[in-house]
PDB file of C-alpha atoms in Angstrom:
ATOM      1  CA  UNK V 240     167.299-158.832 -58.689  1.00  0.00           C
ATOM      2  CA  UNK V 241     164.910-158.867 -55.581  1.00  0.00           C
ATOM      3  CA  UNK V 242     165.903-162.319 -54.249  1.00  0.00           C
ATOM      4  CA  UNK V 243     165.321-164.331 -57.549  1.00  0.00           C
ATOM      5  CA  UNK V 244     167.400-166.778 -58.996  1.00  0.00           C
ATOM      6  CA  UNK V 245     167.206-168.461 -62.539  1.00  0.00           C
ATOM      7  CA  UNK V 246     169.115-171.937 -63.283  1.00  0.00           C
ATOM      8  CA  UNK V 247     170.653-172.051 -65.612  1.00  0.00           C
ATOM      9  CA  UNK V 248     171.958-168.568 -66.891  1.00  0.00           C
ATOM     10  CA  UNK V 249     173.017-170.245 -70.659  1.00  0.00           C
ATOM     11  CA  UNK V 250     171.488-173.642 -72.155  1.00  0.00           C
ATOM     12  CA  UNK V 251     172.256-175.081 -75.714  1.00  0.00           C
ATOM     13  CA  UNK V 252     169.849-177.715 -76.217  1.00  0.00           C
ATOM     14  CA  UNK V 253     169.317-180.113 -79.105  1.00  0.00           C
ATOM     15  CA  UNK V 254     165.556-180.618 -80.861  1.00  0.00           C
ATOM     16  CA  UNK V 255     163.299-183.507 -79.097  1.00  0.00           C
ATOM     17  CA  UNK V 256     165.012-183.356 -76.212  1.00  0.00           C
ATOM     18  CA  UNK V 257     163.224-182.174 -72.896  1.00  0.00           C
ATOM     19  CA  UNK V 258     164.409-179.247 -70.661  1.00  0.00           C
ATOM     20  CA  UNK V 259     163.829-177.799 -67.391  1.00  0.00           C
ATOM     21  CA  UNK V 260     164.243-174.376 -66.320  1.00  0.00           C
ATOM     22  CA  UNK V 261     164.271-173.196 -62.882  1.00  0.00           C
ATOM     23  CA  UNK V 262     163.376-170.239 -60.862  1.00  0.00           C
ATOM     24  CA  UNK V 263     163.767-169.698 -57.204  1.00  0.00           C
ATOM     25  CA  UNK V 264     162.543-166.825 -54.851  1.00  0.00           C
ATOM     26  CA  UNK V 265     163.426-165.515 -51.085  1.00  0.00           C
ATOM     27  CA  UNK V 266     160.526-163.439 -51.017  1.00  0.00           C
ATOM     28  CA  UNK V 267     158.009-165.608 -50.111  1.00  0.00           C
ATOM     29  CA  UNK V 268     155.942-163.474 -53.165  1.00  0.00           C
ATOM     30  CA  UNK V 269     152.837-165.529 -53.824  1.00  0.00           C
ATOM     31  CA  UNK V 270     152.739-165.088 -57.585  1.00  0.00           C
ATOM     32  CA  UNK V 271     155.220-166.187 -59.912  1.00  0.00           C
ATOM     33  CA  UNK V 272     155.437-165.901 -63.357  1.00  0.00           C
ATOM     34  CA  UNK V 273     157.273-167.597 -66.879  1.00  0.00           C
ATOM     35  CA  UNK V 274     157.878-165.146 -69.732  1.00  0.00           C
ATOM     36  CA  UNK V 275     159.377-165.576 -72.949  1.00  0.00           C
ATOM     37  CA  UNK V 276     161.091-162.399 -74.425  1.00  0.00           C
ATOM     38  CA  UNK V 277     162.101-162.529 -78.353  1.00  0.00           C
ATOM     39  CA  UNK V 278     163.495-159.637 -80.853  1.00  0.00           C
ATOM     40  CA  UNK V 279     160.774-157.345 -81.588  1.00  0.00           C
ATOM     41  CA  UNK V 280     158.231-158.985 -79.523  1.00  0.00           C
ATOM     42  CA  UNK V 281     157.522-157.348 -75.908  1.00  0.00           C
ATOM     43  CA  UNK V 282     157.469-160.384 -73.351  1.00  0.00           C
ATOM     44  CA  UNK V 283     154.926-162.638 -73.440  1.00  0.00           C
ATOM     45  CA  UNK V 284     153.275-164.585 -70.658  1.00  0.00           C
ATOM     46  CA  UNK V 285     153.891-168.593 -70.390  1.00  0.00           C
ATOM     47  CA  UNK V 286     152.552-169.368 -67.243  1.00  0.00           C
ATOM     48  CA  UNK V 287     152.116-168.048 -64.121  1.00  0.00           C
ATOM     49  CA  UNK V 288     151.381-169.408 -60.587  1.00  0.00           C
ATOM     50  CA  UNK V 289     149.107-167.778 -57.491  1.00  0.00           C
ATOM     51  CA  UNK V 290     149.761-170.750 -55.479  1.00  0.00           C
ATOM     52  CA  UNK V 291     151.475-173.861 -54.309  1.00  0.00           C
ATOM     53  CA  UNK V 292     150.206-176.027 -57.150  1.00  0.00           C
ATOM     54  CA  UNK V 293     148.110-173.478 -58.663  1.00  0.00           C
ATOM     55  CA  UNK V 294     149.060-172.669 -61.919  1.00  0.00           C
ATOM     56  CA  UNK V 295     147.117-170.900 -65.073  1.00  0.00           C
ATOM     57  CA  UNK V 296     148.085-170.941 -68.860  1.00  0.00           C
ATOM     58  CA  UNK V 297     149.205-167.764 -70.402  1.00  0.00           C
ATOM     59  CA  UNK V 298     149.201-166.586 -74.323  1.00  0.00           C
ATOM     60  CA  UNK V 299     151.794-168.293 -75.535  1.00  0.00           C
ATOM     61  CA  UNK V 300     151.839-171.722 -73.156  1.00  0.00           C
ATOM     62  CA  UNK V 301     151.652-174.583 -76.125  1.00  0.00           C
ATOM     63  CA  UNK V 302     155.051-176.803 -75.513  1.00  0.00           C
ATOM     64  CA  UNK V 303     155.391-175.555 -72.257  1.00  0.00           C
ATOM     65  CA  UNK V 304     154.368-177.192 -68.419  1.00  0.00           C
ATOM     66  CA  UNK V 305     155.011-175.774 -65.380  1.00  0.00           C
ATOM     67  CA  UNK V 306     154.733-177.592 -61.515  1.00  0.00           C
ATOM     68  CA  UNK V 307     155.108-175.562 -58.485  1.00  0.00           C
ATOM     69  CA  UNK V 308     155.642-177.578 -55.151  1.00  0.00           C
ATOM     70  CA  UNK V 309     156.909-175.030 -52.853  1.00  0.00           C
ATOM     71  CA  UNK V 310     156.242-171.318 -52.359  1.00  0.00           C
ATOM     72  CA  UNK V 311     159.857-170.956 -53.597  1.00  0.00           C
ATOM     73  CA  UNK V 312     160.067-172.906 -56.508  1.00  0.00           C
ATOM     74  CA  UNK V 313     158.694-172.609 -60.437  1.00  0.00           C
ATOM     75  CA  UNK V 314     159.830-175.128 -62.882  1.00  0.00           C
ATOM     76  CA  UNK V 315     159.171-174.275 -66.480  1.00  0.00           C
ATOM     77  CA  UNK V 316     159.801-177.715 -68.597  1.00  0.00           C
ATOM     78  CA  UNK V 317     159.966-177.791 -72.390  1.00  0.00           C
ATOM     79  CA  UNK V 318     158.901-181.520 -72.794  1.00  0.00           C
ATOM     80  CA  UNK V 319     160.188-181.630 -76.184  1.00  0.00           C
ATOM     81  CA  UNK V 320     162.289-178.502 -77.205  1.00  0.00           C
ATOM     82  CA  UNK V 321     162.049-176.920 -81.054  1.00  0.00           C
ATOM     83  CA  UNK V 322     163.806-174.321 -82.425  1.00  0.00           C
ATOM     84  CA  UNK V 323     160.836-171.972 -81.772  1.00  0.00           C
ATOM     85  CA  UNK V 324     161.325-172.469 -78.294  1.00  0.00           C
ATOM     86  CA  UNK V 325     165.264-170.600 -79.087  1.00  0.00           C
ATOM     87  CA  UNK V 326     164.314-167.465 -76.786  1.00  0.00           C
ATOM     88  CA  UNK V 327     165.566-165.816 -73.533  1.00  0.00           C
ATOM     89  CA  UNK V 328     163.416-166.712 -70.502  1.00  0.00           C
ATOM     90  CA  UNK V 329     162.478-164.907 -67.901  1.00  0.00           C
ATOM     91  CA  UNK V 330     160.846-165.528 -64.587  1.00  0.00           C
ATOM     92  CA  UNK V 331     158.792-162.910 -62.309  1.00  0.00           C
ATOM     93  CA  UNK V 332     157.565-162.611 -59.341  1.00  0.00           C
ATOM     94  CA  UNK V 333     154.441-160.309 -57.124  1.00  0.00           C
ATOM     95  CA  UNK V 334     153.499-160.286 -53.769  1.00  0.00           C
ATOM     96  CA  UNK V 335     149.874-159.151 -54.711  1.00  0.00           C
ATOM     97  CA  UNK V 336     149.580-160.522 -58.670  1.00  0.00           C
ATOM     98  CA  UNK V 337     147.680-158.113 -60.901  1.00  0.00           C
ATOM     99  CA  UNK V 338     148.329-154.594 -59.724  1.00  0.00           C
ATOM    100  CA  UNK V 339     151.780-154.897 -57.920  1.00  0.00           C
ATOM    101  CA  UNK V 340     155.137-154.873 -59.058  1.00  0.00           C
ATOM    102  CA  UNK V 341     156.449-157.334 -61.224  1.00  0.00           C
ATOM    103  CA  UNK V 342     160.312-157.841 -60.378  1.00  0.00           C
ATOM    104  CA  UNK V 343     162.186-160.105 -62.734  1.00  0.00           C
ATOM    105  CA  UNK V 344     165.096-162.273 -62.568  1.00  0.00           C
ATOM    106  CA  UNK V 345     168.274-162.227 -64.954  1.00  0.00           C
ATOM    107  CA  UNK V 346     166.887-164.024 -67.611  1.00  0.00           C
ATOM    108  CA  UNK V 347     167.957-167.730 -69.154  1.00  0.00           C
ATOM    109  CA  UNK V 348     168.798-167.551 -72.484  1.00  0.00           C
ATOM    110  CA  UNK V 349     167.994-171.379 -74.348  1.00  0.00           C
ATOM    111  CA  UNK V 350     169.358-172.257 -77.650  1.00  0.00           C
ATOM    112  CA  UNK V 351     167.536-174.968 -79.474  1.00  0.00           C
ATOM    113  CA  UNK V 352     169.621-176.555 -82.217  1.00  0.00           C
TER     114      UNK V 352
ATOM    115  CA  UNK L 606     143.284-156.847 -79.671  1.00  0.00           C
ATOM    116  CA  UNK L 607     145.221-155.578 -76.692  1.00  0.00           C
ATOM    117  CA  UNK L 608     148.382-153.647 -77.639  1.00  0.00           C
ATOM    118  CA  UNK L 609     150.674-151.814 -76.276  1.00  0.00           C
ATOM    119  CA  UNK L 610     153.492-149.732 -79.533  1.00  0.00           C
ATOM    120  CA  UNK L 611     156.649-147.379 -78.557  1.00  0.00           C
ATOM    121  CA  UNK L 612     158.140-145.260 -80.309  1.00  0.00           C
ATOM    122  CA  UNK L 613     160.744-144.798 -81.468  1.00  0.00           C
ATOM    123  CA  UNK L 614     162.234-148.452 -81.722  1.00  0.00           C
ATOM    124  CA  UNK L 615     165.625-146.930 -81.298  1.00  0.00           C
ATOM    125  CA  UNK L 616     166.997-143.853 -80.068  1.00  0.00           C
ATOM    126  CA  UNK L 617     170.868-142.315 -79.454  1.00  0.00           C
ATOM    127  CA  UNK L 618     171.242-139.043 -77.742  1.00  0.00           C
ATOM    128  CA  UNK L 619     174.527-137.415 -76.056  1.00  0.00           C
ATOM    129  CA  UNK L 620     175.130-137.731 -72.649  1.00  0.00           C
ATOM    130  CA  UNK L 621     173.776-134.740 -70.506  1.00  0.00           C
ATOM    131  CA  UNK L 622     170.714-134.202 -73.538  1.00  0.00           C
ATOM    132  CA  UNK L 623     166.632-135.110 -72.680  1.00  0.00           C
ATOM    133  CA  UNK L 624     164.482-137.392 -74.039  1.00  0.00           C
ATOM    134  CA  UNK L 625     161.427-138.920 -74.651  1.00  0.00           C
ATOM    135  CA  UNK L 626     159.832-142.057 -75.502  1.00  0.00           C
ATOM    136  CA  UNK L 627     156.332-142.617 -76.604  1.00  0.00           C
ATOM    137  CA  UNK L 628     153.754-145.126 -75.730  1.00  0.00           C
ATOM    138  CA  UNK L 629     150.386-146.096 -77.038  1.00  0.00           C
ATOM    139  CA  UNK L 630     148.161-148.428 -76.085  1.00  0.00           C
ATOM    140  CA  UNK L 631     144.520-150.050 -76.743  1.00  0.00           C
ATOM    141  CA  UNK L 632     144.202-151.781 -73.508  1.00  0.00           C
ATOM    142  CA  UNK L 633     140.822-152.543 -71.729  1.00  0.00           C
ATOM    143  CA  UNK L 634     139.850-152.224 -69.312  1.00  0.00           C
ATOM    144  CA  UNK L 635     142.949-150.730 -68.063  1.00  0.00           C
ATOM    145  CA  UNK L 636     143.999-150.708 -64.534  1.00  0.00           C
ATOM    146  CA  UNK L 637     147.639-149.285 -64.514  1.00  0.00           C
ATOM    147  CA  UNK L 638     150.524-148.420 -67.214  1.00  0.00           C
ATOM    148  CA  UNK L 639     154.379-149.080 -65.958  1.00  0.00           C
ATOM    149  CA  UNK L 640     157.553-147.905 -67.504  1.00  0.00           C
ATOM    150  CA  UNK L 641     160.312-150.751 -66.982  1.00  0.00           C
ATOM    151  CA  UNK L 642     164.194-150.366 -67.933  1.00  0.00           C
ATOM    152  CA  UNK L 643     166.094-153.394 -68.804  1.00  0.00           C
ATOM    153  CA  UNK L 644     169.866-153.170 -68.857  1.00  0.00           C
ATOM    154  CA  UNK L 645     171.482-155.476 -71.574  1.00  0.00           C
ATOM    155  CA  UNK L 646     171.857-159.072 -70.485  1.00  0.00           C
ATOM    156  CA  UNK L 647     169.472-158.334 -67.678  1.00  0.00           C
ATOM    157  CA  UNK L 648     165.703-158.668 -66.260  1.00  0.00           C
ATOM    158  CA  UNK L 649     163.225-155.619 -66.555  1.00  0.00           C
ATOM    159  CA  UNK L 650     163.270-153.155 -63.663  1.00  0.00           C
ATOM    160  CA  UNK L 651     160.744-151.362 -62.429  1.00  0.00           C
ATOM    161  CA  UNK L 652     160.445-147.366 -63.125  1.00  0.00           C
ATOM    162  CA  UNK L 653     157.268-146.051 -62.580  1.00  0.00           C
ATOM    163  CA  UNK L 654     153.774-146.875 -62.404  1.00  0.00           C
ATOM    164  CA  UNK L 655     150.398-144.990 -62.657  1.00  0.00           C
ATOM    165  CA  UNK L 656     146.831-145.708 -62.147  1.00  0.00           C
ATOM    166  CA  UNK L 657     143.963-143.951 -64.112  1.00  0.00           C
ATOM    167  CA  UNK L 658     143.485-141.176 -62.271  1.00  0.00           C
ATOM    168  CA  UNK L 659     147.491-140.494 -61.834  1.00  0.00           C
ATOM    169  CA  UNK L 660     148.936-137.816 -65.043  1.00  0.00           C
ATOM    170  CA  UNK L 661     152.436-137.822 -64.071  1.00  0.00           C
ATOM    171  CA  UNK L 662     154.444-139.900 -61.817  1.00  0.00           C
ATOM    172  CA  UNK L 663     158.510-139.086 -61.306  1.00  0.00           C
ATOM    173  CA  UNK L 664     161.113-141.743 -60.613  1.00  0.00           C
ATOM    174  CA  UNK L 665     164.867-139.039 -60.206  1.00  0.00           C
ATOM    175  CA  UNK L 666     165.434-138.173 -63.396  1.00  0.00           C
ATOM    176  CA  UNK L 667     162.680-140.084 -65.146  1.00  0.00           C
ATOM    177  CA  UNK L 668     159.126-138.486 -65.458  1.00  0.00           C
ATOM    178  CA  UNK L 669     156.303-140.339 -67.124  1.00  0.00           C
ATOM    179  CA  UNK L 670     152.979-139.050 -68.118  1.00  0.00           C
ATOM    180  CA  UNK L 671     149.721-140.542 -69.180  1.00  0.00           C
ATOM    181  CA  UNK L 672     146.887-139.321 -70.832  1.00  0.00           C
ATOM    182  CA  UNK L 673     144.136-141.541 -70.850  1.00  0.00           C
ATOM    183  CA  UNK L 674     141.941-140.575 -72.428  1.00  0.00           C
ATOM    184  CA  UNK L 675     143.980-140.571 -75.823  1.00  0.00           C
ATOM    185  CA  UNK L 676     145.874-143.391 -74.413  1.00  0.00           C
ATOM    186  CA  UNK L 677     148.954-142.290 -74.406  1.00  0.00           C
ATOM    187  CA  UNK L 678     152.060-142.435 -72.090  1.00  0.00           C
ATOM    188  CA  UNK L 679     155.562-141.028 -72.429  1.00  0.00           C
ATOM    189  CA  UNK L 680     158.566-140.875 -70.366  1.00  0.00           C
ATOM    190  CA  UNK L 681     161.135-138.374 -70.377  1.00  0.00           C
ATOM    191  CA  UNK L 682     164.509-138.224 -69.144  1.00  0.00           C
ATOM    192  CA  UNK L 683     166.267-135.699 -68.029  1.00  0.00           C
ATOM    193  CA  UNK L 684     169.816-135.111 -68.234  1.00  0.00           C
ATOM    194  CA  UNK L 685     171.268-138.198 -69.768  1.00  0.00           C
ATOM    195  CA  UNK L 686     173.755-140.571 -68.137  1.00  0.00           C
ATOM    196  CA  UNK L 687     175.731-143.630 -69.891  1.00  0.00           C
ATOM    197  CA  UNK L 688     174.080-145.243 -67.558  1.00  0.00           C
ATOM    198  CA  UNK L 689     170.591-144.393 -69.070  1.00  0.00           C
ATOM    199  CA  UNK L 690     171.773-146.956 -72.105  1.00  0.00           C
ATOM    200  CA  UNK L 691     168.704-149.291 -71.896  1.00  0.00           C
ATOM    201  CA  UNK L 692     165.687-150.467 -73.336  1.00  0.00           C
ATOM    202  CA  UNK L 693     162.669-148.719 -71.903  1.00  0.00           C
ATOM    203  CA  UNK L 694     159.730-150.864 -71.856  1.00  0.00           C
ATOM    204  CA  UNK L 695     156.021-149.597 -71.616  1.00  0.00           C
ATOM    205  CA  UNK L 696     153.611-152.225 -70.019  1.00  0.00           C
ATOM    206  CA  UNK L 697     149.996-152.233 -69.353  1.00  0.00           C
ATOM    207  CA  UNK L 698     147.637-153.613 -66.999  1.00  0.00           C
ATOM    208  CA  UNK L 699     144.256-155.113 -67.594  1.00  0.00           C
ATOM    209  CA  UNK L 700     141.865-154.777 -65.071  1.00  0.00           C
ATOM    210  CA  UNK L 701     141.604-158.554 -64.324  1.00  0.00           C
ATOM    211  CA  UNK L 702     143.603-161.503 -64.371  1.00  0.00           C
ATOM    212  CA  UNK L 703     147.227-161.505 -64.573  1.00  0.00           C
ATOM    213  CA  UNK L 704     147.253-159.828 -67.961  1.00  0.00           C
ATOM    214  CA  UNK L 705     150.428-157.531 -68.228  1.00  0.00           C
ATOM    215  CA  UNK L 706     150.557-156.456 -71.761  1.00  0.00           C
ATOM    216  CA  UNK L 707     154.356-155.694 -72.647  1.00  0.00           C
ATOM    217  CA  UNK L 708     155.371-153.242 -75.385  1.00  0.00           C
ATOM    218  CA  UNK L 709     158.523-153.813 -77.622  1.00  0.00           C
ATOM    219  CA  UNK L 710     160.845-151.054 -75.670  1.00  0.00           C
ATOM    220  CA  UNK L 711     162.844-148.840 -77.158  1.00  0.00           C
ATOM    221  CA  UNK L 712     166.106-149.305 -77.439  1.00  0.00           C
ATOM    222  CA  UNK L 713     168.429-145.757 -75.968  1.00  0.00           C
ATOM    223  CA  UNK L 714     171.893-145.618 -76.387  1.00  0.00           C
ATOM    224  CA  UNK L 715     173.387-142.767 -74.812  1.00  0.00           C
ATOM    225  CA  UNK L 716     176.864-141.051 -76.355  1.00  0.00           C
ATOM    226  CA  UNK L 717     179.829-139.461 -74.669  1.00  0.00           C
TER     227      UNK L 717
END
């Protein structure tokens, strides 16, 4: 999956409590990107970053923060999980942003109970 | 509203038949359309992808068209492998921002 790793793979998670996910890049790609992906919805955009410590909101980014501190690194933290948040996350990244090539990672699937 | 739909939400065909899956959008201003294929359990991978002024673009076996001036996209597969099992996911580029718009997929299961 182009040199992108998500941690962790599986997560069961109770309500209230807070969660990080991470993903982790060799590609020194400059954008990076949080997506949610849930039955009969195509995936829909968290967060993304163009930057060390640049990040922007996307449609769906209520309950969600992100922090980027190196090129390589993009945390996505629930600060207080619900069962809404039950989903399968996925994390992107582009050298170029826009009009490039989005290449994901494996996906973390998060249970809220 | 920016959307992209596919159609059909599910398909099954037997191995060695064609196919082809339907996409329709309302995007703009559009900058490109790509066709992704995501294998169960895994992240979205990258087909094709064509810019306004590109009508067909061919990736082996895959072949995706767009018309955009109805638009409308479509990928067709030729000669059906197991492997081909996937959902095929149509996604659409706005021509500013980070704004991917994802369709639904379509779900293909191919038979022995």
């Amino acid at each position: 999956d182009a040199g992108i790793t998500q941690s962790p793979r599986h997560k069961v998670t109770e309500t209230g409590t807070p969660v990080t996910l991470r993903c982790h890049q060799t590609e020194n790609h400059r954008y990076m990107y949080w997506y949610r992906q849930d039955p009969g919805h195509g995936l829909r955009l968290i967060h993304y970053s163009y930057g060390v410590k640049d990040t922007d909101k996307g449609e769906v980014s209520d309950g969600y923060s992100v922090s980027r501190s190196k090129t390589e690194d993009f945390l996505l933290t629930l600060e207080s999980a619900t069962s809404s948040q039950t989903s399968v996350y996925f994390c992107a990244i582009s050298e170029r942003g826009g009009r490039e090539k989005l290449f994901f990672g494996s996906g973390t699937q998060l249970s809220v109970l | 509203k920016n959307q992209v739909e596919q159609s059909p939400q599910s398909l099954i065909i037997l191995e060695g038949k064609n196919c082809t899956l339907q996409c329709n959008y309302t995007v703009s201003p559009f900058s490109n359309l790509r066709w992704y294929k995501q294998d169960t359990g895994r992240g979205p991978v990258s087909l094709t992808i064509m810019t306004f002024s590109e009508n067909t673009k061919s990736n082996g076996r895959y072949t995706a068209t767009l018309d955009a001036d109805t638009k409308q996209s479509s990928l067709h597969i030729t000669a059906s492998q197991l492997s081909d099992s996937a959902s095929y996911i149509c996604v659409v580029t706005l021509n500013y921002g980070q704004n991917f718009v994802f369709g639904p997929g379509t779900r293909l299961s191919v038979l022995p």
